[in-house]
Short mmCIF file of C-alpha atoms in Angstrom, two decimals:
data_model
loop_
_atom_site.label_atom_id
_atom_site.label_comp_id
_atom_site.label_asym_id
_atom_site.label_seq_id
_atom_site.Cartn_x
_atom_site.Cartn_y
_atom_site.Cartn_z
CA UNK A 1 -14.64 33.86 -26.26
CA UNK A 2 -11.13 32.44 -25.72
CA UNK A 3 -10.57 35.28 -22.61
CA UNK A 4 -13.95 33.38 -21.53
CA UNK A 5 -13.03 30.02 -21.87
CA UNK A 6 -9.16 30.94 -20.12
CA UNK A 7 -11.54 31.69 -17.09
CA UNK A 8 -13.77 29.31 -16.84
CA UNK A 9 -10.32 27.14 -16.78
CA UNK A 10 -8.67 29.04 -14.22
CA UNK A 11 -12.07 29.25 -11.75
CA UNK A 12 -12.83 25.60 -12.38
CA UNK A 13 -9.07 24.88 -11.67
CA UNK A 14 -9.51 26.95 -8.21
CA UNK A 15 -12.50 25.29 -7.33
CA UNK A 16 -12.79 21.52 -7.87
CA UNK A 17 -9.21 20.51 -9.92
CA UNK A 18 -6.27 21.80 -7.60
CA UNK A 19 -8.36 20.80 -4.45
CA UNK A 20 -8.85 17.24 -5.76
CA UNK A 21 -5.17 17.23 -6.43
CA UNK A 22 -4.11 18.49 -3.25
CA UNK A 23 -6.28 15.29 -1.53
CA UNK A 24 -4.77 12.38 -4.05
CA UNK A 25 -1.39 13.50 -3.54
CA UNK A 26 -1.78 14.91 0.32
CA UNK A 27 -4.61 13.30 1.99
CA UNK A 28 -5.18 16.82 3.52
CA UNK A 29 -8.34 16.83 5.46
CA UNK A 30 -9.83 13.61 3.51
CA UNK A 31 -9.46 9.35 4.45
CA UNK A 32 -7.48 7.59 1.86
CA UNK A 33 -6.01 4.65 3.66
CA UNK A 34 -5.29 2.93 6.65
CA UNK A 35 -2.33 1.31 8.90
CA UNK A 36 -3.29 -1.69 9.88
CA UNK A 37 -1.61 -5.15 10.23
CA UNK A 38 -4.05 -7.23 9.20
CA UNK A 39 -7.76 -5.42 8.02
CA UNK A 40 -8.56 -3.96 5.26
CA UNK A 41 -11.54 -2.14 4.10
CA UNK A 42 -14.32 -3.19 1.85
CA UNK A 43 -16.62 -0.30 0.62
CA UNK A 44 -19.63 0.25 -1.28
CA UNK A 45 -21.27 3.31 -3.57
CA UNK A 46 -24.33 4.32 -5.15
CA UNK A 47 -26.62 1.70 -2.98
CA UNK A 48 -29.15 0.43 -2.22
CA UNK A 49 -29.81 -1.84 -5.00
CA UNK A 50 -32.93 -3.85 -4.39
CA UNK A 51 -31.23 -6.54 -6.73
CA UNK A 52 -27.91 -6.70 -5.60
CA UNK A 53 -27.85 -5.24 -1.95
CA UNK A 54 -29.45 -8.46 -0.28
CA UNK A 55 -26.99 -10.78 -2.13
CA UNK A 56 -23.89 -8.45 -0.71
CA UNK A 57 -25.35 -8.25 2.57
CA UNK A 58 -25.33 -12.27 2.56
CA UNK A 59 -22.25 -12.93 1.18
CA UNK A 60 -20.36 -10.05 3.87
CA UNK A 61 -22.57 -12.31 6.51
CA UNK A 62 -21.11 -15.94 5.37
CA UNK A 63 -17.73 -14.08 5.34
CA UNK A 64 -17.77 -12.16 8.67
CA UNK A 65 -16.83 -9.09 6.63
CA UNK A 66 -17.98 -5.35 8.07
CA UNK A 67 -18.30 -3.05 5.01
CA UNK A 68 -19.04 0.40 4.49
CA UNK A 69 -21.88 1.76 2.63
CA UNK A 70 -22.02 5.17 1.08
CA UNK A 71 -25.63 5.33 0.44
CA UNK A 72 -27.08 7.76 -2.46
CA UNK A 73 -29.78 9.63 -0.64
CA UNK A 74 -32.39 8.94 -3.26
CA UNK A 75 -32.27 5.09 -3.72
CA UNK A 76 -31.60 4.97 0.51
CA UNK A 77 -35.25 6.62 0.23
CA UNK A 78 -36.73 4.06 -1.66
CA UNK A 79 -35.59 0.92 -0.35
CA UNK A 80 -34.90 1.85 3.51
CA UNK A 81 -35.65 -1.71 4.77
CA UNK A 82 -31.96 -2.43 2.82
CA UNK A 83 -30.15 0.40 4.85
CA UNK A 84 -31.79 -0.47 8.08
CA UNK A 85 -30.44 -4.30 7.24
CA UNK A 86 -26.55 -2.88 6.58
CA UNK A 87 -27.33 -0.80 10.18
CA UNK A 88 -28.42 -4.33 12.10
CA UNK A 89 -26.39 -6.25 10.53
CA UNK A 90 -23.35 -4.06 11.99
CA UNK A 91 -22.44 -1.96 8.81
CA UNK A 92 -21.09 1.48 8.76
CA UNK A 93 -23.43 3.94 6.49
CA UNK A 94 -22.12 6.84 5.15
CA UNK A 95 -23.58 9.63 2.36
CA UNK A 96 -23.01 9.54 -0.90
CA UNK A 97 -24.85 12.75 -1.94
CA UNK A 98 -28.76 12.57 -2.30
CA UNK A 99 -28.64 12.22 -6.19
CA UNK A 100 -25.38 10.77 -8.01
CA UNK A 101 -24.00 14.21 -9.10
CA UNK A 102 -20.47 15.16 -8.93
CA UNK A 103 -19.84 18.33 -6.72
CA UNK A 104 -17.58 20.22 -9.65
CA UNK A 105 -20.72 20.61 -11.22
CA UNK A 106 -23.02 22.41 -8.12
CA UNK A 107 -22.43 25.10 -5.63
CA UNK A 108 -21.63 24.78 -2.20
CA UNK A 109 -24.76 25.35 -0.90
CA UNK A 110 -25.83 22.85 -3.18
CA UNK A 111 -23.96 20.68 -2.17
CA UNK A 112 -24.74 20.96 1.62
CA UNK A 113 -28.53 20.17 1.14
CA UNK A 114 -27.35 17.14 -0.73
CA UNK A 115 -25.39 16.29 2.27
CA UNK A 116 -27.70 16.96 4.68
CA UNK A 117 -30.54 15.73 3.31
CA UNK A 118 -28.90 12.01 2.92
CA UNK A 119 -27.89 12.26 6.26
CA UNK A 120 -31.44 13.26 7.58
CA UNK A 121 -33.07 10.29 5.51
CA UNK A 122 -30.04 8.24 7.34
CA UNK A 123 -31.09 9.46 10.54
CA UNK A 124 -34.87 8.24 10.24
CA UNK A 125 -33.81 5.10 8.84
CA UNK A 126 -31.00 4.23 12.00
CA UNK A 127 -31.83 6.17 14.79
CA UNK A 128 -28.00 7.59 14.03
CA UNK A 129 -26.21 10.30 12.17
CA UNK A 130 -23.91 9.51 9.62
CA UNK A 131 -20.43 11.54 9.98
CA UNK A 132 -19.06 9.97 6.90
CA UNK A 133 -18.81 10.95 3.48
CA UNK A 134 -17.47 9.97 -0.05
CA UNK A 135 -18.37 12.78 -2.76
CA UNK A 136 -19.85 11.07 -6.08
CA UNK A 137 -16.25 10.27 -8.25
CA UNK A 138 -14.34 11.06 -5.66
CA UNK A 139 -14.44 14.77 -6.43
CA UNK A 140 -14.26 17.54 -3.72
CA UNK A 141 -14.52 21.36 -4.07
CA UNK A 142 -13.07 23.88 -2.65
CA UNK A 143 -15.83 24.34 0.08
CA UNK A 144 -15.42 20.48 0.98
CA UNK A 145 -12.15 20.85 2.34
CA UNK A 146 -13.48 24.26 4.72
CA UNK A 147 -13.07 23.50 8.37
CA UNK A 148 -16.80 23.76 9.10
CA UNK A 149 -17.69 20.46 6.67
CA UNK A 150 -14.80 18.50 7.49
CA UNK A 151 -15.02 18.97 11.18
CA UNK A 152 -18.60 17.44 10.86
CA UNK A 153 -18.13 14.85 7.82
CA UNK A 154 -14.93 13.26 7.22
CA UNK A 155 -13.96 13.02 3.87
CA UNK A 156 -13.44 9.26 2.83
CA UNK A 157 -11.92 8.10 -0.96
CA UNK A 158 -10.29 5.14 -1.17
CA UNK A 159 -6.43 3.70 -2.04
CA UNK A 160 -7.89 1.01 -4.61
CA UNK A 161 -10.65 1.22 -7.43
CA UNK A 162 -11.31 -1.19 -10.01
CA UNK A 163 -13.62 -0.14 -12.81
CA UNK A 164 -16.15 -3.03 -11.39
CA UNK A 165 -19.08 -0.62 -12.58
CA UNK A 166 -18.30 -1.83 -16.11
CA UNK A 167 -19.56 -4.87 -17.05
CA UNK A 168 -17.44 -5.93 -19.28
CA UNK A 169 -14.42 -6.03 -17.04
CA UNK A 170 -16.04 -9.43 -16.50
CA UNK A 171 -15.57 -11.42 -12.90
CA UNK A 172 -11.75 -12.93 -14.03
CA UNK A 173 -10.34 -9.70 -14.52
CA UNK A 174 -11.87 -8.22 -11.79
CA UNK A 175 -10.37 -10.62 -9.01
CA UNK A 176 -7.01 -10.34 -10.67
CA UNK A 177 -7.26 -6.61 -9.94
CA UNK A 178 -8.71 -6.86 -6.30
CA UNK A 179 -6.16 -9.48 -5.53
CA UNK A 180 -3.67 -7.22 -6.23
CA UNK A 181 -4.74 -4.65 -3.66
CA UNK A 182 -5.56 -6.83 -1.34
CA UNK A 183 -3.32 -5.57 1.25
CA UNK A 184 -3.49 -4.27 4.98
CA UNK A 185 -4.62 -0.94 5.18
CA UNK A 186 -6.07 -0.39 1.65
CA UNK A 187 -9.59 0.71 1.03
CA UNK A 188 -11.08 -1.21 -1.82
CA UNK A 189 -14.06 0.55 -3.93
CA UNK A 190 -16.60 -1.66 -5.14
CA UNK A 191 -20.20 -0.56 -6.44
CA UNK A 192 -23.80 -2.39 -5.38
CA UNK A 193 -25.73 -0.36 -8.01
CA UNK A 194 -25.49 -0.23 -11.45
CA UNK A 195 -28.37 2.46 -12.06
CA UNK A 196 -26.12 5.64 -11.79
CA UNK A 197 -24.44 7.46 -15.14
CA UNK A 198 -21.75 5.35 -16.89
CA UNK A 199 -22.86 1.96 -15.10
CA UNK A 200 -23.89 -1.10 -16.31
CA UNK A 201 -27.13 -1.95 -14.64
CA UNK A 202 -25.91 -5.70 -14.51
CA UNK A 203 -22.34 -4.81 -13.52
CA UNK A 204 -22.69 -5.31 -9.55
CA UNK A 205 -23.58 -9.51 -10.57
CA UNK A 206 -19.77 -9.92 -11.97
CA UNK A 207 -18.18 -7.49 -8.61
CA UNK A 208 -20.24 -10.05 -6.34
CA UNK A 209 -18.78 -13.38 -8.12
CA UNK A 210 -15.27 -11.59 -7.89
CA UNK A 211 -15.33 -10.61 -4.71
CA UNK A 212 -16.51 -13.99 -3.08
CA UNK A 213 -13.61 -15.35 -4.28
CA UNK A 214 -11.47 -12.33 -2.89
CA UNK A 215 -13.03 -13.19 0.63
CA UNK A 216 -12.07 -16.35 0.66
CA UNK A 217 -8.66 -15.31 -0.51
CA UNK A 218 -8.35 -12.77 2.64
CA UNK A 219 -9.50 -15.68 4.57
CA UNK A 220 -6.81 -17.78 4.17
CA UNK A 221 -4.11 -15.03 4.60
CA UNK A 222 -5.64 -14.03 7.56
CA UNK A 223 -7.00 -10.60 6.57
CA UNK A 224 -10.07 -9.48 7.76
CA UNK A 225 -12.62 -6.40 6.46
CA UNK A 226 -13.40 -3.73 8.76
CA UNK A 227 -15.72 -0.69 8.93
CA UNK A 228 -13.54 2.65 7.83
CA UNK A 229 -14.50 4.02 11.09
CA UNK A 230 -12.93 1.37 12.91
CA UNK A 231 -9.81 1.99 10.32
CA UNK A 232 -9.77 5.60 11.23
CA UNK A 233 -9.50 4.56 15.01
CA UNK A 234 -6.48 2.39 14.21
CA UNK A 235 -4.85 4.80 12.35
CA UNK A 236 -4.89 7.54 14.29
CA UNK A 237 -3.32 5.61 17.14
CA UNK A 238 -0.73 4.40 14.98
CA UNK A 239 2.67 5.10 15.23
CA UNK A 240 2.49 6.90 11.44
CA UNK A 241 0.17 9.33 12.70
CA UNK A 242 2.27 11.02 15.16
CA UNK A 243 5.12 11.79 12.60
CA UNK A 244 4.96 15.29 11.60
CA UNK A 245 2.81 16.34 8.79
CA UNK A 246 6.16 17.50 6.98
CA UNK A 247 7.55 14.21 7.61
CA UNK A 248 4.58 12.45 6.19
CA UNK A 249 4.21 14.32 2.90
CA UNK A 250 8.15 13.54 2.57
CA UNK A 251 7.46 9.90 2.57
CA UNK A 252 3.90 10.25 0.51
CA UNK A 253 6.07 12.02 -2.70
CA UNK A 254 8.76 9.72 -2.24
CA UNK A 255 6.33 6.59 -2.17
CA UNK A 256 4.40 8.24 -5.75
CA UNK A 257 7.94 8.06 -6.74
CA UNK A 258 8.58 4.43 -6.01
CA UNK A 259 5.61 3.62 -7.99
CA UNK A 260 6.35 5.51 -11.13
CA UNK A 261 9.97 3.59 -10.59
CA UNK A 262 8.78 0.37 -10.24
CA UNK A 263 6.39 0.95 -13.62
CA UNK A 264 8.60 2.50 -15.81
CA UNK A 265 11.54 -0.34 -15.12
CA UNK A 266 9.16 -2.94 -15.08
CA UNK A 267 9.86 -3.97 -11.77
CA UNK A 268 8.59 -8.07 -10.40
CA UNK A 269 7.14 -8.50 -7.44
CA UNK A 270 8.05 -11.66 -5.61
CA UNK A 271 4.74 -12.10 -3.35
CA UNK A 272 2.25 -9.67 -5.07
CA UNK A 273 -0.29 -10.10 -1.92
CA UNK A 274 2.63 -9.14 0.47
CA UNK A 275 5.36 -7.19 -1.27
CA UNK A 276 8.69 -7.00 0.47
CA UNK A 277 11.07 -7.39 -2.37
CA UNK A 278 11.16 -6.51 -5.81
CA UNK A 279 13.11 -7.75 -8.77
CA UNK A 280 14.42 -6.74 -12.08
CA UNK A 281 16.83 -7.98 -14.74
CA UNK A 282 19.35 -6.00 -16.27
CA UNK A 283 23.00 -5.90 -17.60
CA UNK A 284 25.68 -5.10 -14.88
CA UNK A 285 27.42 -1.39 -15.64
CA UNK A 286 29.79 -1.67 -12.65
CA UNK A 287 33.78 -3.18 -12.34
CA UNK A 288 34.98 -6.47 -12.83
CA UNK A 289 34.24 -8.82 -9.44
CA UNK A 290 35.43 -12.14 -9.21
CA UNK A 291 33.67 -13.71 -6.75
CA UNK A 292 34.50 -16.63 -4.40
CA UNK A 293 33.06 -19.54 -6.39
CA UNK A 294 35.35 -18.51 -9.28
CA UNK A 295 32.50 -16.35 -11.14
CA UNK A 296 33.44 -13.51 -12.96
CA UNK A 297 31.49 -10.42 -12.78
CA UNK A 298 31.64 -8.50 -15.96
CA UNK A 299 30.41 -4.92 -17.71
CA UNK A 300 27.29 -6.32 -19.57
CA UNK A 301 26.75 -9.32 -18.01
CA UNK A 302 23.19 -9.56 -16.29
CA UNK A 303 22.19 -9.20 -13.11
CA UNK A 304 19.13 -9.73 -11.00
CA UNK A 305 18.72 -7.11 -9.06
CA UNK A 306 17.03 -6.93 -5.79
CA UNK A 307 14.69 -4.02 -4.45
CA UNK A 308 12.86 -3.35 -0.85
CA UNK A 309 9.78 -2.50 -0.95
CA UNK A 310 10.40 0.60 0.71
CA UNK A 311 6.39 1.27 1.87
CA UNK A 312 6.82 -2.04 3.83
CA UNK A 313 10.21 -0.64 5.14
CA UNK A 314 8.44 2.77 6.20
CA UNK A 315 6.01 0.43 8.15
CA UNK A 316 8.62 -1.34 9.67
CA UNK A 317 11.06 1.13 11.04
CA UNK A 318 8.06 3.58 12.56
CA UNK A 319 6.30 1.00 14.32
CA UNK A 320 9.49 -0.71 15.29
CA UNK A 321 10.51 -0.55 19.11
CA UNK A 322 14.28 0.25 18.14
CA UNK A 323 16.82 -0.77 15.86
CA UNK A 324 17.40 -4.70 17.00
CA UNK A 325 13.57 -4.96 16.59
CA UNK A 326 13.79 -3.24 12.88
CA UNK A 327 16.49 -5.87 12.20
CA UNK A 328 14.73 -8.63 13.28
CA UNK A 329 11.31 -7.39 11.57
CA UNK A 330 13.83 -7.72 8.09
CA UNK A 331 15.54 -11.09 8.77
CA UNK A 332 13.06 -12.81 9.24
CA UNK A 333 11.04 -11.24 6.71
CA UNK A 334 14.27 -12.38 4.17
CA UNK A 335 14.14 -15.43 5.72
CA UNK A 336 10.56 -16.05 4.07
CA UNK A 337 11.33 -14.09 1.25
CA UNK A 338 14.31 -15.91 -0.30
CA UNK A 339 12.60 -18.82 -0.44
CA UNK A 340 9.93 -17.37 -3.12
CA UNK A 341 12.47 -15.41 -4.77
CA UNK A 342 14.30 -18.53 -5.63
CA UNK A 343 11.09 -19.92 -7.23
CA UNK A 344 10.62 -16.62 -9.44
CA UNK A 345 13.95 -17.09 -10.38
CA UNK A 346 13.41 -20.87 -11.37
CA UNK A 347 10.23 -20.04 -13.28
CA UNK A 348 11.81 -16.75 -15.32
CA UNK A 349 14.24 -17.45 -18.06
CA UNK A 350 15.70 -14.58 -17.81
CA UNK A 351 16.65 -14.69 -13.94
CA UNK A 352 17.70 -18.06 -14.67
CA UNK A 353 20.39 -16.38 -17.19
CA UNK A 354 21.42 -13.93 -14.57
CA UNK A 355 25.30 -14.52 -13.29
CA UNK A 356 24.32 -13.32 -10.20
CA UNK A 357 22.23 -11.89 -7.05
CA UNK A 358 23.13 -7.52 -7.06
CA UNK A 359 21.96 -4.66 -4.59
CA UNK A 360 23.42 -1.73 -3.18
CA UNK A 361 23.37 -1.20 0.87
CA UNK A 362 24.17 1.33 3.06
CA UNK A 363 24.97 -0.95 6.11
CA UNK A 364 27.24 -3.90 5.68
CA UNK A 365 27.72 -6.74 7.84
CA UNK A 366 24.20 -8.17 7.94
CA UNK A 367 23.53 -9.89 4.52
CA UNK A 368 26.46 -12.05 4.83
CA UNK A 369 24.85 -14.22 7.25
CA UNK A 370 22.35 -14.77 4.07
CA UNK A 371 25.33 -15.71 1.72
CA UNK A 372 26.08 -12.38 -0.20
CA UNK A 373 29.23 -11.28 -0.37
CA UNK A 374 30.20 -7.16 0.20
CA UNK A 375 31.57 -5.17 -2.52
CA UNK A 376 32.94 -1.59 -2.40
CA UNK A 377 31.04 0.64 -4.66
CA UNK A 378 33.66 2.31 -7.07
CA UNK A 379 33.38 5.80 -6.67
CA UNK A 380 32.02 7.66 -9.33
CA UNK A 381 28.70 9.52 -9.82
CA UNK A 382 26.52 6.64 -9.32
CA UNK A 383 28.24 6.13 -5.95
CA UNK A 384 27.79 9.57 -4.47
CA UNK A 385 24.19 9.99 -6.28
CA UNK A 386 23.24 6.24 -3.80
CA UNK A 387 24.80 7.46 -1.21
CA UNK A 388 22.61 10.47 -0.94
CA UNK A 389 19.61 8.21 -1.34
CA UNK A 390 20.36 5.84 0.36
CA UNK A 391 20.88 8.44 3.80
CA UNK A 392 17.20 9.87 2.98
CA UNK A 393 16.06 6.60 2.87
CA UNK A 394 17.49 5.70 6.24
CA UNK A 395 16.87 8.74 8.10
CA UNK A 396 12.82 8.08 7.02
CA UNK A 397 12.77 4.35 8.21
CA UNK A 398 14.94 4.07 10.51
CA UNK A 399 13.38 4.35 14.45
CA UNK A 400 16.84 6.97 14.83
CA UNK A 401 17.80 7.46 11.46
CA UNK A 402 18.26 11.09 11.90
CA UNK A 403 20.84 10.52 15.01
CA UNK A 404 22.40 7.57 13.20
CA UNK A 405 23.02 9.57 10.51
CA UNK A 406 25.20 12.60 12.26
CA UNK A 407 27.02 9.82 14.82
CA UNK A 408 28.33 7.73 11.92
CA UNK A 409 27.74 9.24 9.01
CA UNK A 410 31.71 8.08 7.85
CA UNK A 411 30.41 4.57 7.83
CA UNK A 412 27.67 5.10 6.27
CA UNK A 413 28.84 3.96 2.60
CA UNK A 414 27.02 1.77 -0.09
CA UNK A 415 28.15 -0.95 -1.23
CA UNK A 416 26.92 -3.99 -3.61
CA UNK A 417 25.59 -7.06 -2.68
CA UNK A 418 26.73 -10.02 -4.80
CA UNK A 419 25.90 -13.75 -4.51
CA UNK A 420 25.85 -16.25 -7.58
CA UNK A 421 22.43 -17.26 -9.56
CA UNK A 422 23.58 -20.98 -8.55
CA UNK A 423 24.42 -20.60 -5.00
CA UNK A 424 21.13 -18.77 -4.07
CA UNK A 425 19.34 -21.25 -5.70
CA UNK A 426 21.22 -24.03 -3.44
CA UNK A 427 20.78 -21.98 -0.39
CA UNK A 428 17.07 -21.44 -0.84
CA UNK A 429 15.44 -23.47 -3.61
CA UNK A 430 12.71 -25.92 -2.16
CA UNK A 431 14.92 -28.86 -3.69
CA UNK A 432 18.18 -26.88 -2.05
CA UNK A 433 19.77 -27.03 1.31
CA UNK A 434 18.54 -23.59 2.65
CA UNK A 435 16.58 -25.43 4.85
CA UNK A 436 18.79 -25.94 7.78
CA UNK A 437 20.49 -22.31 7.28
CA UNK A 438 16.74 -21.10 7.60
CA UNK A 439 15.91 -23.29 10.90
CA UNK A 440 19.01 -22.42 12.65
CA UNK A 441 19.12 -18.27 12.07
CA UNK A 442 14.86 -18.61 12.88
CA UNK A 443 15.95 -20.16 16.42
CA UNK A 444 18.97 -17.73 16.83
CA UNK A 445 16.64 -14.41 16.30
CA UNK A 446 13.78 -15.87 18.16
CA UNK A 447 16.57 -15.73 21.13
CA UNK A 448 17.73 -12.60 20.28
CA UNK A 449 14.36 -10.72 20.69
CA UNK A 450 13.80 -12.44 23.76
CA UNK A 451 16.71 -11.30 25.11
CA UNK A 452 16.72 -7.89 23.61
CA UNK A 453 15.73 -6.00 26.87
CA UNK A 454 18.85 -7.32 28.72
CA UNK A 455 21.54 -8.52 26.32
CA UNK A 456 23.73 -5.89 24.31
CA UNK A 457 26.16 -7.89 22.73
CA UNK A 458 23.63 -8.27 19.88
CA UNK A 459 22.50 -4.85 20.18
CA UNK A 460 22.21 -1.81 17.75
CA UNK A 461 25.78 -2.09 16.11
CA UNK A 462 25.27 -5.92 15.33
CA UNK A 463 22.21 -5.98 14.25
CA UNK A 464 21.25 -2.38 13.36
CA UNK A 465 24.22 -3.38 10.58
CA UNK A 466 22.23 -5.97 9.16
CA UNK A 467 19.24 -3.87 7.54
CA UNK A 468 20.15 -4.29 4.01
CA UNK A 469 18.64 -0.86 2.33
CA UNK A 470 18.81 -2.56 -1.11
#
């Protein structure tokens, strides 16, 4: 029995587990997320719902917003008048199996009919084929990923999920969570129907309350939903996409590892619907500093200490035309940033505690135009150990990171970033006089870039210096 059950492990692990694992982690062969600058993707399983499809299809209608639907072949049976409305109305419509059964649990062939058979009733419905499909819970099989299927169907899962099938989750907590993901690029799963296993049949009525007021959230930032075809298309003409796959799953472990970072120290967020920098507070472990103001930097004292958000910085140095346009991406990206990391600071005790400002950089002459003063690192383990990130780091954001690297990799040294709790908060508190430090360095880079083409005196070794890698 137990050489049985050791089996049924390893088979099941061969067939649906390591596959599924390879696609979270990988994205081989499957859609997971775009790289857009300003869509994002709404999408909807286990629809049509005769109850809760027409109100989605209004409220996507008030709102301008294309969705996705991945239809369950049964229910698109039963109510087609719904799926030819998500067609007219401009909607992609994808398969979502023809019953609401997870492919781990049927064979391949199985599996196939269920595909094709959605995709037939599709067909009858539109006019079209679909050529897009989400398995039920996300789960592929070995036989999903073959080249056959996933030449003809792409694969589409999602980078956000929400638990809005439960009812209980309730409207309030719901936004809270959507709001949180609602970034470029990210495709959001939502459910219309709450008829499949482990719904709530009256679960959809709290995602619809949420997500009207996510809508009119992405409204006023400017975001807009798209159809994950149309997210595809972007994608694959972005400047991501023609990195080498090698290259890519590099920067997809490394970014798994930023999360786990951020979690287990706890890491703030200073805008959480555009995250560029991060914060933490912590006691200093470092030499004795003395700092221009007459503050003493001590073992034990605390610090806040600043962090990129390196996804954002991945973004920015592969779709960035060269180095003086990466710099100019990040200063004035600071420029709006400091701003709302001096009101975090004002409304945490703790940050309000801190002595002072603290990073580590590999390049050194930029952030003193923002006030922070340069500090050799003293050489030790923690040094070296930053020093080695701190190259990886710039070799995968930077436009010629891997040339920078061999040409000067003696300069290439990090070094802390210092500036005082009190004089940040003068430089770039509402109430502080940031202001007309922030007006003149907008007008001086809004120069620079226009010159960029023809003038070299603030060219790659100027401003190329001032990408803080904090």
């Amino acid at each position: 029995m137990q050489t049985l059950l050791l089996w049924l492990f390893y088979i099941s692990s061969f067939y649906a587990f390591i596959p599924g694992l390879i696609t979270r982690i990988f994205g081989f062969r499957v859609f997971r997320r775009g790289s857009t600058e300003h869509e994002y993707a709404l999408t909807f399983d286990d629809g049509p719902d005769p109850q809760y499809t027409p109100q989605l299809l209004d409220l996507l209608k008030k709102y301008d917003a294309k969705a996705t639907f991945f239809v369950v072949g049964s229910h698109a049976e039963q109510h087609p008048e719904l799926v030819k409305r998500m067609y007219d109305e401009g909607h992609l419509i994808g398969i979502h199996n023809y019953v609401h059964k997870s492919n781990w649990l049927m064979r391949p062939a199985t599996v196939t009919k269920q595909i094709m058979k959605t995709d037939k009733i599709i067909h009858s419905i539109t006019g079209e084929r679909s050529s897009y499909y989400r398995p039920p819970w996300g789960i592929v099989n070995l036989f999903d990923l073959n080249k056959k299927r996933s030449g003809k169907f792409k694969i589409v899962l999602w980078s956000a999920m929400f638990g809005d099938w439960r009812e209980r989750i309730g409207a309030d907590k719901l936004t809270e969570r959507m709001l949180q993901k609602l970034h470029p690029g990210e495709v959001l799963l939502l459910h219309d129907c709450g008829t499949t296993a482990g719904a709530n049949p009256d679960a959809p009525r709290q995602m619809l309350i949420a997500l009207e007021r996510v809508l009119e959230e992405a409204k006023r930032q400017g975001l807009k939903s798209i159809r994950v075809d149309d997210m595809i298309k972007a994608k694959e003409n972005s400047p991501e996409n023609k990195l080498p796959f090698s290259k890519l799953a590099i920067v997809r472990l490394w970014l798994l590892w930023e999360v786990a970072f951020h979690k287990m120290f706890r890491l703030k967020t200073v805008n959480p619907y555009d995250p560029m920098l991060h914060y933490r507070v912590r006691k200093y472990s470092g030499q004795k500093i003395e700092l221009d103001d007459g503050t003493v930097l001590e073992k034990g004292d605390q610090v806040v200490e600043l962090h990129f958000d390196n996804e954002k910085l991945f973004r920015f140095g592969v779709r960035s035309r060269s180095a003086v346009h990466l710099a100019i991406h990040l200063i004035r990206t600071m420029e709006k940033e400091f701003p709302a990391l001096a009101q975090c600071i004002l409304e945490d005790p703790k940050a309000m505690d801190a002595k002072t400002l603290y990073g580590v950089t590999m390049v050194n002459r930029g952030p003193e135009q923002f006030g922070f003063r340069i500090v050799d690192l003293k050489d030790g383990l923690f040094s070296r150990s930053s020093r080695l990130y701190l190259k990886f780091l710039l070799s995968v954001i930077h436009p010629s990171g891997q040339s920078r690297l061999k040409e000067q990799s003696q300069q290439l040294v990090p070094k802390m970033l210092l500036m005082p709790i009190g004089e940040f908060l003068e430089r770039y508190a509402e109430s502080g006089s940031h202001r007309h430090h922030h007006e003149s360095r907008r007008r001086r880079n809004e120069q620079t870039e226009q010159n960029e083409p023809n003038d070299l005196n603030l060219t790659a070794q100027e401003l190329e210096s001032s990408t803080p890698a904090i």
